Coordinates of C-alpha atoms and ligand atoms in Angstrom, one line a residue:
M25 CA 0.0 0.0 0.0
K26 CA 1.3 3.5 -0.8
T27 CA 1.9 5.8 2.1
F28 CA 0.2 9.1 2.7
K29 CA 3.3 10.9 1.6
Q30 CA 3.5 9.1 -1.7
I31 CA -0.2 9.8 -2.5
F32 CA -0.5 13.3 -1.2
K33 CA 2.9 15.0 -1.0
E34 CA 2.6 16.9 -4.2
A35 CA -1.2 16.7 -4.5
E36 CA -2.6 19.9 -5.9
N37 CA -6.0 19.4 -4.3
K38 CA -4.6 19.3 -0.7
I39 CA -5.2 22.4 1.5
P40 CA -3.1 22.4 4.7
G41 CA -4.5 23.8 7.9
I42 CA -4.4 23.2 11.7
A43 CA -5.8 20.0 13.0
A44 CA -8.4 21.3 15.4
A45 CA -10.7 18.4 16.1
P46 CA -9.8 14.7 15.4
G47 CA -11.6 12.5 13.0
I48 CA -11.9 11.9 9.2
V49 CA -15.0 12.7 7.2
I50 CA -15.9 12.6 3.6
A51 CA -18.9 14.7 2.5
K52 CA -20.0 17.6 0.3
A53 CA -19.0 21.2 1.0
Y54 CA -21.4 23.8 2.2
L55 CA -20.1 27.3 1.9
F56 CA -21.3 29.4 4.8
T57 CA -20.9 33.1 3.9
K58 CA -22.3 36.0 5.7
E59 CA -23.3 38.1 2.7
R60 CA -23.2 41.9 3.1
L61 CA -26.6 43.2 2.3
V62 CA -27.1 46.3 0.2
I63 CA -30.0 48.3 1.5
S64 CA -32.0 50.5 -0.8
D65 CA -33.6 53.8 0.4
A66 CA -35.6 54.3 -2.8
A67 CA -39.1 55.6 -2.7
V68 CA -42.0 53.1 -2.6
T69 CA -44.2 53.2 -5.7
D70 CA -47.0 50.9 -4.6
L71 CA -47.6 51.3 -0.8
E72 CA -50.0 48.4 -0.4
E73 CA -47.6 46.0 -2.2
A74 CA -44.7 47.2 0.0
K75 CA -46.7 46.7 3.2
N76 CA -47.7 43.2 2.0
N77 CA -44.1 42.4 1.3
L78 CA -43.2 43.5 4.7
R79 CA -45.9 41.3 6.4
E80 CA -44.8 38.3 4.3
A81 CA -41.1 38.9 5.1
L82 CA -41.9 39.1 8.8
E83 CA -44.0 35.9 8.7
K84 CA -41.3 34.1 6.8
S85 CA -38.6 35.2 9.2
K86 CA -40.8 34.0 12.1
K87 CA -41.2 30.6 10.5
E88 CA -37.5 30.3 9.9
L89 CA -36.6 31.3 13.4
N90 CA -39.2 29.0 14.9
K91 CA -37.6 26.2 13.0
I92 CA -34.1 27.1 14.4
F93 CA -35.6 27.5 17.9
S94 CA -37.2 24.2 17.9
I95 CA -34.0 22.4 16.7
A96 CA -32.1 24.3 19.3
K97 CA -34.6 23.2 22.0
E98 CA -34.4 19.6 20.8
K99 CA -30.6 19.4 20.8
M100 CA -29.7 21.7 23.7
E101 CA -31.4 22.0 27.0
E102 CA -34.4 24.2 26.7
D103 CA -32.9 27.1 28.8
R104 CA -29.8 27.1 26.6
A105 CA -31.9 27.7 23.5
A106 CA -32.7 31.1 25.0
I107 CA -30.1 32.8 22.7
F108 CA -32.7 32.7 20.0
E109 CA -35.4 34.1 22.2
A110 CA -34.2 37.7 22.0
Q111 CA -34.7 37.4 18.2
M112 CA -38.2 36.0 18.6
M113 CA -39.0 38.8 20.9
I114 CA -38.1 41.4 18.3
L115 CA -40.5 39.7 15.8
D116 CA -43.2 39.7 18.4
D117 CA -42.8 43.3 19.5
P118 CA -46.0 45.0 18.4
I119 CA -44.7 48.5 19.1
L120 CA -41.6 48.0 16.9
I121 CA -43.6 46.3 14.1
E122 CA -46.3 49.0 14.2
N123 CA -43.7 51.7 14.1
I124 CA -42.1 50.2 11.1
I125 CA -45.4 50.0 9.2
K126 CA -46.3 53.6 10.2
R127 CA -42.9 54.9 9.0
V128 CA -43.3 53.0 5.6
E129 CA -46.7 54.7 5.3
N130 CA -45.5 58.2 6.2
E131 CA -42.1 58.3 4.7
K132 CA -42.9 56.1 1.7
K133 CA -39.4 54.6 1.8
Q134 CA -38.5 50.9 1.1
P135 CA -39.4 48.7 4.1
E136 CA -35.9 47.3 4.1
F137 CA -34.5 50.8 4.8
I138 CA -37.0 51.4 7.6
V139 CA -36.4 47.9 9.1
D140 CA -32.7 48.6 9.1
D141 CA -33.1 52.0 10.6
E142 CA -35.6 51.0 13.3
I143 CA -33.8 47.8 14.4
S144 CA -30.4 49.5 14.3
K145 CA -31.8 52.0 16.8
Y146 CA -32.8 49.2 19.0
Q147 CA -29.3 47.8 18.8
H148 CA -27.7 51.1 19.6
M149 CA -30.0 51.4 22.6
M150 CA -28.8 48.0 23.8
I151 CA -25.1 48.8 23.3
N152 CA -25.5 52.1 25.1
A153 CA -27.3 50.4 28.0
H154 CA -23.7 49.7 29.2
E155 CA -24.7 46.2 30.3
S156 CA -22.5 43.4 29.1
Y157 CA -25.2 41.0 28.0
M158 CA -27.0 43.8 26.1
T159 CA -24.0 44.0 23.8
E160 CA -24.2 40.3 23.0
R161 CA -28.0 40.6 22.4
A162 CA -27.2 43.4 20.0
H163 CA -25.4 40.8 17.9
D164 CA -28.4 38.4 18.0
I165 CA -30.5 41.3 16.8
E166 CA -28.2 41.9 13.9
D167 CA -29.0 38.4 12.8
I168 CA -32.8 38.9 12.9
K169 CA -32.5 42.3 11.2
N170 CA -30.5 40.7 8.3
R171 CA -33.0 37.8 8.2
I172 CA -36.0 40.2 7.7
I173 CA -34.1 42.3 5.1
R174 CA -33.0 39.1 3.2
N175 CA -36.6 38.0 3.1
L176 CA -37.8 41.4 1.9
Q177 CA -35.2 41.1 -0.9
K178 CA -36.4 37.6 -1.5
K179 CA -32.9 36.2 -1.1
R180 CA -32.0 32.7 -0.2
W181 CA -31.9 31.9 3.5
Q182 CA -28.2 31.7 4.1
S183 CA -28.2 29.9 7.4
K184 CA -30.6 27.3 6.3
I185 CA -30.2 23.9 8.0
T186 CA -28.1 21.5 5.9
N187 CA -27.6 17.9 6.8
D188 CA -24.4 15.8 6.3
V189 CA -22.2 18.6 4.9
I190 CA -18.9 20.0 5.8
V191 CA -19.3 23.6 6.7
V192 CA -16.7 25.9 5.0
S193 CA -16.4 29.4 6.3
D194 CA -13.9 32.2 6.8
S195 CA -14.5 32.0 10.5
L196 CA -17.1 30.6 12.9
T197 CA -18.4 32.0 16.1
P198 CA -19.2 29.6 19.0
A199 CA -22.9 30.1 18.3
D200 CA -22.4 29.2 14.5
T201 CA -20.5 26.1 15.6
I202 CA -23.2 25.0 18.0
L203 CA -26.0 25.6 15.6
F204 CA -24.3 23.8 12.7
S205 CA -23.3 20.9 14.9
R206 CA -26.9 20.6 16.0
S207 CA -28.0 20.3 12.4
N208 CA -25.7 17.4 11.6
A209 CA -22.8 19.2 10.2
R210 CA -20.2 16.5 9.6
G211 CA -17.1 18.7 9.7
F212 CA -15.8 22.3 9.9
I213 CA -13.2 24.1 7.8
T214 CA -12.3 27.7 8.4
D215 CA -9.8 30.2 6.9
H216 CA -9.0 31.8 10.2
G217 CA -8.6 30.7 13.8
G218 CA -6.2 28.6 15.8
L219 CA -6.2 25.4 17.7
T220 CA -7.5 26.9 20.9
S221 CA -10.1 29.3 19.3
H222 CA -13.4 28.5 20.9
A223 CA -15.0 27.3 17.7
A224 CA -12.2 24.7 17.6
I225 CA -12.7 23.7 21.2
I226 CA -16.4 23.3 20.7
S227 CA -15.9 21.1 17.6
R228 CA -13.6 18.9 19.6
S229 CA -16.0 18.6 22.5
L230 CA -18.9 17.7 20.2
N231 CA -16.7 15.2 18.3
I232 CA -16.9 16.9 14.9
P233 CA -13.7 16.8 12.8
A234 CA -12.4 20.3 12.1
V235 CA -9.4 21.9 10.3
V236 CA -8.9 25.6 11.0
G237 CA -6.5 28.3 9.8
C238 CA -6.6 27.2 6.2
H239 CA -6.1 30.8 4.8
H240 CA -7.9 30.5 1.4
A241 CA -10.2 27.5 1.8
T242 CA -13.3 29.5 1.1
Q243 CA -11.8 30.7 -2.2
I244 CA -10.6 27.3 -3.4
I245 CA -13.6 25.2 -2.4
K246 CA -16.8 25.5 -4.3
E247 CA -20.3 24.7 -3.0
G248 CA -21.0 20.9 -3.4
D249 CA -17.3 19.9 -3.9
K250 CA -16.6 16.5 -2.4
L251 CA -14.2 17.0 0.5
I252 CA -12.1 14.9 2.8
V253 CA -11.4 16.5 6.2
D254 CA -8.5 14.9 8.0
G255 CA -8.8 16.4 11.5
F256 CA -5.9 14.3 12.8
H257 CA -3.3 15.8 10.5
G258 CA -4.9 19.1 9.5
Y259 CA -5.5 18.5 5.8
I260 CA -8.4 19.0 3.4
I261 CA -8.6 17.1 0.1
V262 CA -10.8 18.8 -2.5
N263 CA -12.5 16.5 -5.0
P264 CA -10.3 13.5 -4.2
T265 CA -9.1 11.1 -6.9
E266 CA -10.3 7.5 -6.7
E267 CA -7.0 6.5 -5.2
Q268 CA -7.1 9.3 -2.6
E269 CA -10.6 8.5 -1.5
K270 CA -9.8 4.8 -1.3
F271 CA -6.9 5.6 1.0
F272 CA -9.1 7.6 3.3
R273 CA -11.9 5.1 3.3
G274 CA -9.3 2.6 4.5
K275 CA -8.3 5.0 7.3
I276 CA -12.0 5.4 8.4
E277 CA -12.3 1.6 8.6
R278 CA -9.2 1.4 10.7
L279 CA -10.5 4.2 12.9
V280 CA -13.7 2.3 13.5
N281 CA -11.7 -0.8 14.6
L282 CA -9.6 1.3 16.8
Q283 CA -12.6 2.7 18.5
K284 CA -14.1 -0.7 19.1
G285 CA -11.2 -1.7 21.5
L286 CA -11.7 1.6 23.4
E287 CA -15.2 0.8 24.7
E288 CA -13.7 -1.9 26.9
L289 CA -11.6 0.6 28.7
K290 CA -14.5 2.6 30.1
E291 CA -14.7 1.0 33.4
K292 CA -10.9 0.5 33.8
P293 CA -8.7 2.9 35.7
A294 CA -6.1 5.1 33.9
M295 CA -3.3 3.3 35.6
T296 CA 0.2 2.8 34.2
E297 CA 1.7 -0.6 34.1
D298 CA 3.7 0.1 37.2
G299 CA 0.7 1.2 39.2
R300 CA 0.5 5.0 39.0
E301 CA -3.1 6.2 38.5
I302 CA -3.9 9.4 36.7
Q303 CA -7.3 10.9 37.2
L304 CA -8.9 11.6 33.8
L305 CA -11.4 14.4 34.1
A306 CA -13.6 16.1 31.4
N307 CA -13.6 19.6 30.2
V308 CA -17.1 20.9 29.7
D309 CA -17.7 23.8 27.4
V310 CA -21.3 23.4 26.4
S311 CA -23.8 22.3 29.0
G312 CA -25.3 19.8 26.5
E313 CA -22.1 17.9 26.7
I314 CA -22.9 16.5 30.2
D315 CA -24.3 13.3 28.6
L316 CA -21.1 12.7 26.7
V317 CA -19.1 13.2 30.0
V318 CA -21.3 10.8 31.9
T319 CA -20.8 8.1 29.3
S320 CA -17.1 8.9 28.6
G321 CA -15.6 7.1 31.6
A322 CA -14.4 10.5 33.1
K323 CA -13.8 10.6 36.8
G324 CA -15.4 14.0 37.1
I325 CA -15.4 17.4 35.5
G326 CA -12.0 19.1 35.7
L327 CA -13.0 22.3 34.1
F328 CA -16.5 23.7 33.6
R329 CA -16.0 26.9 31.5
T330 CA -18.9 28.9 32.9
E331 CA -18.4 31.8 30.5
Q332 CA -19.9 29.4 27.9
V333 CA -23.1 29.6 29.8
L334 CA -23.1 33.3 29.0
E335 CA -22.5 32.6 25.3
E336 CA -25.5 30.3 25.3
F337 CA -27.7 32.5 27.5
G338 CA -26.6 35.7 25.8
E339 CA -26.7 37.4 29.2
F340 CA -25.8 36.9 32.8
P341 CA -28.1 34.3 34.4
T342 CA -29.5 35.2 37.8
E343 CA -28.3 33.6 41.0
D344 CA -31.2 31.1 40.9
E345 CA -30.6 30.3 37.2
Q346 CA -26.9 29.7 37.9
T347 CA -27.7 27.6 40.9
E348 CA -30.0 25.4 38.8
I349 CA -27.3 24.9 36.1
Y350 CA -24.6 24.1 38.7
N351 CA -26.9 21.9 40.7
K352 CA -28.0 19.9 37.6
M353 CA -24.4 19.4 36.5
A354 CA -23.2 18.5 40.1
S355 CA -25.9 15.9 40.6
R356 CA -25.4 14.3 37.1
I357 CA -21.7 13.8 37.9
Y358 CA -22.1 12.9 41.6
P359 CA -20.2 11.5 43.5
N360 CA -17.4 12.6 41.2
P361 CA -16.2 16.2 41.5
L362 CA -17.3 19.1 39.4
I363 CA -14.7 21.9 39.2
I364 CA -16.6 25.1 38.3
R365 CA -14.3 27.8 37.0
A366 CA -15.4 31.4 37.7
F367 CA -16.4 33.3 34.5
D368 CA -13.3 33.8 32.4
I369 CA -14.7 36.9 30.6
G370 CA -12.5 38.9 28.2
G371 CA -9.8 37.9 25.8
D372 CA -11.5 36.3 22.8
K373 CA -14.4 35.1 24.9
F374 CA -17.7 36.6 26.0
K375 CA -17.4 40.4 25.7
F376 CA -18.4 42.3 28.8
L377 CA -17.1 45.7 28.0
D378 CA -18.6 48.1 25.5
F379 CA -15.2 49.6 24.6
V380 CA -12.5 47.9 22.6
E381 CA -9.4 47.0 24.6
P382 CA -6.1 47.5 22.7
N383 CA -4.8 44.2 23.9
P384 CA -7.8 42.2 25.2
F385 CA -5.7 39.1 26.1
L386 CA -3.6 41.4 28.4
G387 CA -6.6 43.4 29.6
L388 CA -9.5 43.1 32.0
R389 CA -9.9 39.4 31.7
G390 CA -10.9 36.6 34.1
I391 CA -10.3 37.2 37.8
R392 CA -9.3 40.8 37.1
L393 CA -12.7 41.6 35.6
L394 CA -14.6 39.7 38.4
L395 CA -12.8 41.6 41.1
E396 CA -13.7 44.9 39.4
N397 CA -17.4 43.7 39.3
E398 CA -17.9 42.3 42.8
K399 CA -21.7 42.1 42.5
L400 CA -21.5 39.9 39.4
F401 CA -18.7 37.8 41.0
K402 CA -20.7 37.4 44.3
T403 CA -23.8 36.2 42.3
Q404 CA -21.7 33.4 40.9
I405 CA -20.0 32.5 44.2
R406 CA -23.4 32.4 45.9
A407 CA -24.8 30.1 43.2
V408 CA -21.7 27.9 43.4
L409 CA -22.0 27.6 47.1
K410 CA -25.7 26.9 47.0
A411 CA -25.1 24.1 44.6
S412 CA -22.3 22.7 46.7
K413 CA -24.3 21.2 49.5
N414 CA -23.5 17.6 48.3
K415 CA -19.8 18.4 48.6
N416 CA -18.8 17.5 45.1
I417 CA -18.2 21.0 43.8
Q418 CA -14.8 22.8 43.8
F419 CA -14.3 26.4 42.7
M420 CA -11.5 27.6 40.4
L421 CA -10.2 31.1 39.6
P422 CA -9.0 32.0 36.1
M423 CA -6.1 34.3 35.0
V424 CA -4.6 34.8 38.5
S425 CA -1.4 36.7 38.3
V426 CA -0.9 38.2 41.8
T427 CA -1.4 36.9 45.4
S428 CA -3.9 39.6 46.2
E429 CA -6.3 38.3 43.6
I430 CA -6.5 35.0 45.5
R431 CA -6.9 36.6 48.9
K432 CA -9.6 39.0 47.7
S433 CA -11.5 36.2 46.0
K434 CA -11.3 34.0 49.1
K435 CA -12.5 36.9 51.2
L436 CA -15.6 37.2 48.9
V437 CA -16.2 33.5 49.2
E438 CA -16.1 33.9 53.0
Q439 CA -18.5 36.8 52.8
C440 CA -20.9 34.8 50.7
K441 CA -20.7 31.9 53.1
H442 CA -21.5 34.2 55.9
E443 CA -24.6 35.6 54.1
L444 CA -25.9 32.1 53.3
K445 CA -25.4 31.0 56.8
Q446 CA -27.5 34.0 58.0
E447 CA -30.1 33.0 55.4
K448 CA -30.1 29.4 56.7
I449 CA -29.1 28.1 53.2
K450 CA -27.0 24.9 53.1
Y451 CA -23.6 24.9 51.4
D452 CA -20.3 23.0 51.6
K453 CA -18.3 25.0 54.2
D454 CA -15.1 23.2 53.2
I455 CA -15.5 23.9 49.5
K456 CA -12.1 23.6 47.8
I457 CA -10.7 26.7 46.1
G458 CA -8.1 26.4 43.4
I459 CA -6.5 28.5 40.7
M460 CA -5.6 28.1 37.1
V461 CA -1.9 28.5 36.5
E462 CA -1.9 30.1 33.1
V463 CA 0.0 33.3 33.5
P464 CA 3.9 33.2 33.7
S465 CA 3.8 35.1 37.0
A466 CA 1.6 32.4 38.6
A467 CA 4.0 29.8 37.3
V468 CA 7.0 31.5 38.8
M469 CA 5.2 32.0 42.1
T470 CA 3.7 28.5 42.3
S471 CA 5.2 27.8 45.7
E472 CA 3.6 30.9 47.3
F473 CA 0.3 30.6 45.5
A474 CA 0.0 26.9 46.4
K475 CA 0.0 27.9 50.1
E476 CA -3.1 29.9 49.5
V477 CA -5.2 27.3 47.7
D478 CA -6.4 23.7 47.7
F479 CA -5.4 22.7 44.1
L480 CA -3.7 23.9 41.0
S481 CA -4.8 23.4 37.4
I482 CA -2.4 24.3 34.6
G483 CA -4.0 26.1 31.7
T484 CA -1.5 25.5 28.9
N485 CA -3.7 27.2 26.3
D486 CA -3.0 30.5 27.9
L487 CA 0.3 29.7 29.6
I488 CA 1.9 28.9 26.2
Q489 CA 0.3 32.0 24.7
Y490 CA 1.8 34.3 27.4
L491 CA 5.1 32.4 27.8
M492 CA 5.9 32.4 24.1
A493 CA 4.1 35.8 23.4
V494 CA 2.0 34.2 20.7
D495 CA -1.7 34.9 20.3
R496 CA -3.4 31.6 20.7
G497 CA -6.0 32.3 18.0
N498 CA -3.6 33.8 15.4
D499 CA -2.7 31.3 12.7
L500 CA 0.0 33.6 11.3
V501 CA 2.2 32.8 14.3
S502 CA 0.9 29.3 15.1
N503 CA 4.4 27.9 14.3
L504 CA 5.6 29.6 17.5
Y505 CA 2.8 28.2 19.6
Q506 CA 5.0 25.3 20.7
E507 CA 3.6 23.1 23.4
F508 CA 6.8 21.1 23.3
N509 CA 9.1 24.0 23.5
P510 CA 11.7 23.4 26.3
S511 CA 10.7 26.6 28.0
V512 CA 7.1 25.3 28.2
I513 CA 8.0 21.9 29.6
R514 CA 10.5 23.3 32.0
T515 CA 7.8 25.7 33.3
L516 CA 5.4 22.7 33.6
N517 CA 8.0 20.8 35.5
H518 CA 8.5 23.7 37.9
I519 CA 4.8 24.1 38.5
V520 CA 4.3 20.4 39.2
A521 CA 7.3 20.2 41.5
D522 CA 6.5 23.3 43.5
G523 CA 2.8 22.4 43.8
K524 CA 3.8 19.0 45.1
K525 CA 6.1 20.5 47.7
Q526 CA 3.1 22.2 49.1
N527 CA 1.2 18.9 49.1
I528 CA -1.6 19.9 46.8
P529 CA -2.8 18.2 43.6
V530 CA -1.7 19.6 40.3
S531 CA -3.8 19.0 37.2
L532 CA -3.6 20.2 33.6
C533 CA -6.7 21.2 31.7
G534 CA -5.3 22.9 28.6
E535 CA -5.6 21.3 25.2
M536 CA -2.1 19.9 25.5
A537 CA -3.5 17.1 27.7
A538 CA -5.6 15.8 24.8
D539 CA -2.6 15.6 22.5
T540 CA -1.7 11.9 22.5
L541 CA 2.0 12.8 21.9
A542 CA 2.1 14.9 25.1
V543 CA 0.6 12.3 27.4
P544 CA 3.7 10.3 28.4
L545 CA 5.6 13.5 28.9
L546 CA 2.9 15.0 31.2
V547 CA 2.6 11.7 33.2
G548 CA 6.4 11.6 33.4
L549 CA 6.5 15.2 34.7
G550 CA 4.3 14.0 37.6
L551 CA 0.9 15.4 36.9
D552 CA -1.9 13.9 39.1
S553 CA -4.7 14.4 36.7
L554 CA -5.5 15.6 33.2
S555 CA -8.7 17.3 32.2
I556 CA -9.6 16.8 28.5
S557 CA -12.6 16.9 26.2
P558 CA -14.7 13.8 26.8
S559 CA -14.3 12.4 23.3
T560 CA -10.5 11.9 23.8
I561 CA -10.6 10.3 27.3
L562 CA -10.4 6.7 26.1
Y563 CA -7.6 7.3 23.7
I564 CA -5.6 8.9 26.5
K565 CA -6.5 6.2 28.9
R566 CA -5.2 3.5 26.5
I567 CA -1.9 5.3 26.3
I568 CA -1.6 5.6 30.0
R569 CA -2.5 1.9 30.6
S570 CA 0.2 0.8 28.1
M571 CA 3.1 2.7 29.5
S572 CA 5.4 2.6 32.5
Y573 CA 5.6 5.7 34.8
A574 CA 9.2 5.0 35.7
K575 CA 10.2 5.0 32.0
A576 CA 8.0 8.1 31.3
K577 CA 9.7 9.9 34.1
A578 CA 13.2 9.0 32.7
M579 CA 12.1 10.2 29.3
A580 CA 10.6 13.5 30.7
D581 CA 13.9 14.1 32.7
K582 CA 15.8 13.7 29.4
C583 CA 13.5 16.1 27.6
L584 CA 14.1 18.7 30.3
T585 CA 17.8 18.9 29.1
F586 CA 17.0 19.7 25.5
S587 CA 17.1 23.1 23.9
T588 CA 14.7 22.7 21.0
Q589 CA 11.1 21.5 20.5
E590 CA 12.3 19.2 17.7
E591 CA 14.5 17.2 20.1
V592 CA 11.7 16.9 22.6
I593 CA 9.2 15.6 20.0
K594 CA 11.8 13.2 18.6
E595 CA 12.4 11.8 22.1
I596 CA 8.7 11.3 22.8
E597 CA 8.1 9.7 19.5
K598 CA 11.0 7.3 20.3
F599 CA 9.3 6.5 23.6
F600 CA 6.1 5.4 21.7
V601 CA 8.1 3.2 19.3
D602 CA 10.4 1.7 21.9
N603 CA 7.5 0.8 24.2
D604 CA 5.3 -0.3 21.4
I605 CA 2.5 2.0 22.4
T606 CA -0.5 2.6 20.1
R607 CA -1.1 6.3 19.3
T608 CA -4.0 7.4 17.3
R609 CA -1.7 9.3 15.0
N610 CA 0.5 6.3 14.3
I611 CA -2.5 4.4 12.8
I612 CA -4.7 7.1 11.4
Ligands
PEP717 C1 -6.3 27.2 29.3 O1 -5.9 28.4 29.2 O2 -5.5 26.3 29.1 C2 -7.6 26.8 29.7 C3 -7.9 25.6 29.9 O3 -8.6 27.8 29.7 P1 -9.3 28.5 28.4 O4 -8.9 27.7 27.2 O5 -10.7 28.5 28.7 O6 -8.7 29.8 28.4
MG718 MG1 -7.2 30.0 30.0

């Protein structure tokens, strides 16, 4: 059989990108473009016809939205589908609609012009309300505005639900990704974005192969082209030859076999041959994922990114709403632990501020923003405490860079505990508080920070970004985003060793933990647990079960002496070969 290199090396129909979510899929392309609408302000010649057109367009938009809403409700938990409710509310607002009709009558301008003007006013009002969630809602409203205008112009519905296609787009928002994944998209391809962009993370957690950062994919690929997405290696093949397709069909077959063996590992511990057990926990980004987590064999949830709840809700849930979400999640995973991370707002995530920060990743993000907005933070802390009564919740702080942030946060937790006690509400008075180690200053200060908290979790996605000074979502510098760079692994070693000296557990919840190549190195460095997307747990478990901790430690020690990423990678690859360990990438 010919190798991949022989068949594809010089292939002209191969587009390279970044392997963002594993898996191989062969399907037709669906080009998702957000067309810029041109709005006419011409005078209306037939007023009745214009008004009829308007009514029809509103009716059609409502039908379309109802369809999306019902799919969302079916696929997500009902309260999560609320992101579409804001749009429905607009369509059902009699004052707004009446106003639009009146203006068409009085001004005799095209309804599309009036719709644009009126709904834009609404949007500006929301943005000027200076409330974070309003800004997000303004985006939702953009969507409904465009939908009505498109229907007035009798244009095709761009975001129509398409089954069994590979979505090709210049970029995808988390909401696009969720919506397409819920309508049976088989794969994702984007021109922009990096491995840790949130669209990539969501694809991974929903088990949909994705290749991102392909630069010109949207220009090369045509609607309906047959595509092969190789989410393991980060390639797309456009209109494959017979030989190419046969090659990939063979891979898919092998993948199915590989997965068969995995099921048997579900109930078994992630224990090395020489008896060191690693806790494998799950990262949860979308609340709907909880079913996947429960069936994945995870020993708990190591990272619940609560800011995703904001994406889904489109606003800040109340204390009661949050309590319900955390309660539900904690009881589904009980008696295993649920680590709830405080809202990590800012950076490339949920936008809270209505001004643009020059360097959002270095700005008011994570714990910094929460401490500036105590009321918001306390609402979340109270909800977490209320949901903690069964003692399986832990609370984690993102983006900590100085000691005072930990102390101030703990003080707020104590305040909230005191309040709840007064209110005679039950909570876990010994709730564990931990921090993410994802900023270089926290890594340097591990010993001191570890004295203040109950556990540490290393966030390599950000730690690498800040250590290497590489924007995690920028594909132009992705070659410098090196998880095996000696500076990264030495930093990891330092964090683990210093955390251990203070006798607290050290986990790693960045995407690096889900990279099969990294696993022996991370185990060898002494990590107690890894938190990864549920779909990768069994692959990682298989690797851990077929290796020796002592040998992995020796290999990690050797890697700590190297000066280039290439040497580190070569050494780990050698470890796999010498110890005859199956790695997904060797086979697929
Ligand atoms: C990280 O930074 O590694 C991490 C797990 O958090 P997030 O990806 O949500 O920033
Ligand atoms: Mg982070």
